[in-house]
Amino acid sequence: MTGVQTCALPISKALFRAAVTWSLSPQKNILFVHAPSGGVPSATDQALVDELTRGLGQSVKLRPVSSAAEKPAGSEADAVDLVIVSESVGSGNVTDAFKDVTKPVLLLEAFIADDMLVAVPGTVGDQTQADILNPDHPLAAGLSGTVDLYKSPKTLSTFTSASPDAIKVASALGQPGTGALVAFLPGAKMESDFVAPGRRVCLGLHSAVPEAYTSQAKALFRAAVGWTVELPLQTTKARTKPVIARQPVDTRVFAGQQAELLVD
């Protein structure tokens, strides 16, 4: 074969194993709790659902919540593998619905974190960036240093925890004690020494038009989903495609990420 070819085929044992593991892994069922807009998901929520379905290949069940009368029952988590609570919901309409469930829960809505005894919620206004505190953790999606979240200033939801069990992956810019991405494993102590019944992840992406999210923000969202529900591979690094050179080597590729193979 001559010339430079671009393809999606693995060229090393590591990539082959990754491709097989990802392809054969069972599809996860995700309950996406959101506040509808005109009877359908908002543009931002639809963008996140598209990341889940088209980007990560998962199955999503929409759960609209418009009022406290529509508060979900914790038992709704029984039939799924992961619950995601969108930032679009009114916190008073969900409160502690998923506090005691053993299934993993990803919180995008900060102001149920206190109801669930996960963390102390808050917000920081006019933000575009966050600091990665733990770049080696899978939740960091391969990112490090200061990363861009929004293309224009938006509010960043925050989750503050003093628990030594908290896995602190990202914080508000210049505020290492103010969490933007915080996680807990089952059995970890959270607020008021409440023990996490299952994995809990808090990600502070506040409501914004989809175009305002950067590729880094989407990478963190994918990583949060992947780690929370224990997908077999880390999620996309998103900033660049890895280029696998002409000499076959083990190269790290994230689930959902495309790679370019250059062959002479």
Short mmCIF file of C-alpha atoms in Angstrom, two decimals, residues 17-162:
data_model
loop_
_atom_site.label_atom_id
_atom_site.label_comp_id
_atom_site.label_asym_id
_atom_site.label_seq_id
_atom_site.Cartn_x
_atom_site.Cartn_y
_atom_site.Cartn_z
CA ARG A 17 -8.97 -4.76 22.32
CA ALA A 18 -10.43 -1.31 22.89
CA ALA A 19 -12.55 -1.51 19.75
CA VAL A 20 -13.85 -4.98 20.58
CA THR A 21 -14.57 -4.16 24.22
CA TRP A 22 -16.42 -0.98 23.29
CA SER A 23 -18.41 -2.62 20.49
CA LEU A 24 -19.51 -5.58 22.60
CA SER A 25 -20.25 -3.69 25.81
CA PRO A 26 -23.97 -3.66 26.67
CA GLN A 27 -25.83 -0.47 25.87
CA LYS A 28 -26.67 1.42 29.04
CA ASN A 29 -30.13 2.77 29.78
CA ILE A 30 -30.12 6.36 31.02
CA LEU A 31 -32.97 8.28 32.67
CA PHE A 32 -32.59 11.93 31.68
CA VAL A 33 -34.60 14.15 34.04
CA HIS A 34 -35.29 17.56 32.54
CA ALA A 35 -37.67 20.51 32.43
CA PRO A 36 -39.39 20.56 29.03
CA SER A 37 -39.68 23.65 26.91
CA GLY A 38 -42.89 23.67 24.89
CA GLY A 39 -43.37 20.01 25.65
CA VAL A 40 -39.95 18.96 24.33
CA PRO A 41 -36.39 19.12 25.71
CA SER A 42 -34.75 22.53 25.56
CA ALA A 43 -32.07 23.06 22.92
CA THR A 44 -29.36 22.59 25.55
CA ASP A 45 -30.90 19.40 26.91
CA GLN A 46 -31.36 18.03 23.40
CA ALA A 47 -27.68 18.70 22.71
CA LEU A 48 -26.76 16.65 25.80
CA VAL A 49 -29.15 13.87 24.80
CA ASP A 50 -27.50 13.82 21.38
CA GLU A 51 -24.12 13.43 23.09
CA LEU A 52 -25.51 10.44 24.98
CA THR A 53 -27.17 8.74 22.02
CA ARG A 54 -25.16 9.69 18.94
CA GLY A 55 -21.86 10.35 20.69
CA LEU A 56 -21.79 7.53 23.22
CA GLY A 57 -24.33 5.13 21.72
CA GLN A 58 -26.46 4.89 24.83
CA SER A 59 -30.23 4.56 25.25
CA VAL A 60 -32.03 7.54 26.80
CA LYS A 61 -35.45 7.73 28.43
CA LEU A 62 -36.68 11.29 28.85
CA ARG A 63 -38.36 12.16 32.15
CA PRO A 64 -39.98 15.62 31.99
CA VAL A 65 -40.54 17.43 35.29
CA SER A 66 -42.36 20.74 35.21
CA SER A 67 -43.68 21.00 38.77
CA ALA A 68 -43.36 19.54 42.25
CA ALA A 69 -46.41 17.43 41.49
CA GLU A 70 -44.31 15.64 38.86
CA LYS A 71 -41.47 14.83 41.27
CA PRO A 72 -39.91 11.52 40.20
CA ALA A 73 -40.05 8.49 42.43
CA GLY A 74 -36.74 6.96 43.45
CA SER A 75 -38.00 3.65 42.12
CA GLU A 76 -37.82 5.06 38.59
CA ALA A 77 -34.07 4.47 38.82
CA ASP A 78 -34.61 0.73 39.20
CA ALA A 79 -35.15 0.16 35.50
CA VAL A 80 -32.10 2.13 34.30
CA ASP A 81 -28.33 2.09 34.69
CA LEU A 82 -27.83 5.81 35.27
CA VAL A 83 -29.87 8.85 36.29
CA ILE A 84 -28.90 12.27 34.94
CA VAL A 85 -30.61 15.32 36.43
CA SER A 86 -30.35 18.25 34.05
CA GLU A 87 -29.66 21.77 35.23
CA SER A 88 -32.88 22.79 33.51
CA VAL A 89 -35.08 21.31 36.24
CA GLY A 90 -36.34 23.36 39.14
CA SER A 91 -34.53 22.00 42.20
CA GLY A 92 -37.74 22.12 44.23
CA ASN A 93 -39.39 19.80 41.71
CA VAL A 94 -36.83 17.03 42.21
CA THR A 95 -35.23 17.64 45.65
CA ASP A 96 -34.19 14.32 47.23
CA ALA A 97 -35.95 12.00 44.77
CA PHE A 98 -32.76 10.07 44.00
CA LYS A 99 -30.98 10.48 47.35
CA ASP A 100 -31.21 6.84 48.39
CA VAL A 101 -30.98 5.05 45.04
CA THR A 102 -28.12 2.63 44.57
CA LYS A 103 -27.89 3.37 40.85
CA PRO A 104 -25.35 6.03 39.77
CA VAL A 105 -26.58 9.62 39.62
CA LEU A 106 -25.01 12.46 37.62
CA LEU A 107 -26.05 15.87 38.94
CA LEU A 108 -26.00 18.79 36.53
CA GLU A 109 -28.51 20.63 38.75
CA ALA A 110 -26.47 21.96 41.67
CA PHE A 111 -29.33 22.83 43.96
CA ILE A 112 -30.44 19.28 44.61
CA ALA A 113 -26.93 18.41 45.84
CA ASP A 114 -27.83 19.59 49.34
CA ASP A 115 -31.17 17.71 49.28
CA MET A 116 -29.27 14.57 48.31
CA LEU A 117 -26.59 15.25 50.97
CA VAL A 118 -23.90 15.15 48.29
CA ALA A 119 -22.35 18.63 48.47
CA VAL A 120 -23.04 22.30 49.15
CA PRO A 121 -24.38 23.92 45.97
CA GLY A 122 -23.56 27.34 44.60
CA THR A 123 -22.84 29.32 41.47
CA VAL A 124 -20.08 31.56 40.14
CA GLY A 125 -21.10 34.11 37.54
CA ASP A 126 -19.46 35.23 34.30
CA GLN A 127 -17.18 32.23 33.86
CA THR A 128 -15.65 30.74 30.73
CA GLN A 129 -13.00 28.44 32.24
CA ALA A 130 -12.30 25.93 34.99
CA ASP A 131 -9.16 24.47 36.55
CA ILE A 132 -8.42 20.74 36.31
CA LEU A 133 -7.23 19.59 39.73
CA ASN A 134 -6.74 15.89 39.03
CA PRO A 135 -5.66 15.44 35.40
CA ASP A 136 -4.84 11.75 35.86
CA HIS A 137 -8.39 10.81 36.83
CA PRO A 138 -10.62 9.42 34.05
CA LEU A 139 -13.16 12.14 34.83
CA ALA A 140 -10.67 14.75 33.59
CA ALA A 141 -11.09 13.35 30.05
CA GLY A 142 -7.38 13.70 29.35
CA LEU A 143 -7.48 17.45 30.03
CA SER A 144 -5.14 19.39 32.30
CA GLY A 145 -4.47 22.93 33.49
CA THR A 146 -7.06 25.60 32.75
CA VAL A 147 -9.72 24.54 30.26
CA ASP A 148 -12.38 26.44 28.37
CA LEU A 149 -15.98 25.48 29.17
CA TYR A 150 -18.03 28.23 27.56
CA LYS A 151 -17.36 30.30 24.46
CA SER A 152 -18.85 33.34 26.20
CA PRO A 153 -19.29 34.16 29.91
CA LYS A 154 -21.91 32.01 31.62
CA THR A 155 -22.75 30.89 35.13
CA LEU A 156 -20.83 27.90 36.49
CA SER A 157 -22.66 25.70 38.97
CA THR A 158 -20.49 24.61 41.89
CA PHE A 159 -20.41 21.77 44.39
CA THR A 160 -18.36 22.29 47.55
CA SER A 161 -17.42 19.36 49.75
CA ALA A 162 -15.17 19.11 52.78
#
